[in-house]
């Protein structure tokens, strides 16, 4: 995790290395980190509504295939991420995959 924090969240990384900060709340208080964490869940919630329509119109099998494509695209984007924007977009795609798979 330190390498990940250093690359994508350098402010948080510096806070974790500061011995003067005791609580985890102060160390991990970063909007980018919060967006990274919640983007998957928010995308999953939103995608579920679209997936219900897709399931009704196209059936369960095609909806599961669409979920698989979202998962693959999200994993590829997260694996190749060079900055925070790519990382968050990958998480949003993974959230869409979760939303479609849950439907």
XYZ file of C-alpha atoms in Angstrom:
103
model
C 0.000 0.000 0.000
C 2.792 2.542 0.587
C 3.861 2.345 -3.075
C 0.252 2.785 -4.188
C -0.235 5.764 -1.885
C 3.033 7.326 -2.977
C 2.106 7.120 -6.659
C -1.571 8.106 -6.606
C -2.038 9.914 -3.285
C 1.280 11.578 -2.354
C -0.362 13.904 0.198
C -1.836 10.939 2.055
C 1.498 9.114 1.851
C 3.290 12.041 3.484
C 0.654 12.193 6.225
C 1.071 8.474 6.991
C 4.815 8.981 7.393
C 4.366 11.925 9.764
C 4.864 10.656 13.342
C 3.056 13.710 14.736
C -0.324 12.628 13.357
C -1.921 9.999 15.585
C -5.418 9.309 14.243
C -6.222 7.573 10.983
C -8.913 10.156 10.269
C -6.308 12.879 9.913
C -3.967 10.694 7.876
C -6.528 9.565 5.309
C -8.583 12.759 5.082
C -8.281 13.360 1.322
C -11.044 14.012 -1.200
C -9.273 12.127 -3.984
C -8.973 9.034 -1.789
C -12.620 9.310 -0.788
C -13.666 9.631 -4.430
C -11.534 6.602 -5.309
C -13.174 4.558 -2.562
C -16.785 5.558 -3.190
C -16.721 5.650 -7.008
C -17.202 1.887 -7.321
C -20.231 1.868 -5.039
C -21.885 4.905 -6.601
C -21.382 3.530 -10.098
C -22.770 0.162 -9.018
C -25.866 1.808 -7.594
C -26.452 3.851 -10.739
C -25.722 0.984 -13.125
C -28.249 -1.252 -11.383
C -31.071 0.975 -12.592
C -29.881 0.741 -16.195
C -29.252 -2.971 -15.843
C -32.855 -3.625 -14.864
C -33.982 -2.113 -18.158
C -31.341 -4.084 -20.047
C -32.409 -7.316 -18.360
C -36.037 -6.755 -19.303
C -35.226 -5.899 -22.918
C -32.271 -8.190 -23.680
C -32.421 -10.966 -21.100
C -30.145 -12.150 -18.327
C -27.474 -13.746 -20.478
C -26.686 -10.596 -22.455
C -26.806 -8.509 -19.281
C -24.192 -10.792 -17.710
C -22.039 -10.474 -20.841
C -22.252 -6.697 -20.622
C -21.212 -6.943 -16.953
C -18.222 -9.046 -18.018
C -17.146 -6.424 -20.531
C -17.391 -3.740 -17.848
C -15.264 -5.874 -15.521
C -12.610 -6.488 -18.181
C -12.437 -2.826 -19.188
C -12.225 -1.720 -15.552
C -9.458 -4.175 -14.701
C -7.428 -3.210 -17.772
C -7.783 0.484 -16.990
C -6.858 0.003 -13.331
C -3.863 -2.159 -14.207
C -2.585 0.440 -16.688
C -3.443 3.483 -14.546
C -0.888 6.269 -14.665
C -2.800 8.883 -12.712
C -5.769 9.283 -10.399
C -8.254 9.983 -13.218
C -7.513 6.664 -14.926
C -7.798 4.897 -11.603
C -11.202 6.418 -10.856
C -12.545 5.732 -14.352
C -11.458 2.116 -13.962
C -13.260 1.924 -10.633
C -16.398 3.402 -12.197
C -16.299 0.722 -14.900
C -15.859 -1.949 -12.248
C -18.847 -0.470 -10.405
C -20.903 -0.697 -13.587
C -19.889 -4.339 -13.806
C -21.036 -4.899 -10.229
C -24.352 -3.164 -10.937
C -25.029 -5.246 -14.029
C -23.925 -8.491 -12.374
C -26.135 -7.853 -9.346
C -29.160 -7.366 -11.565
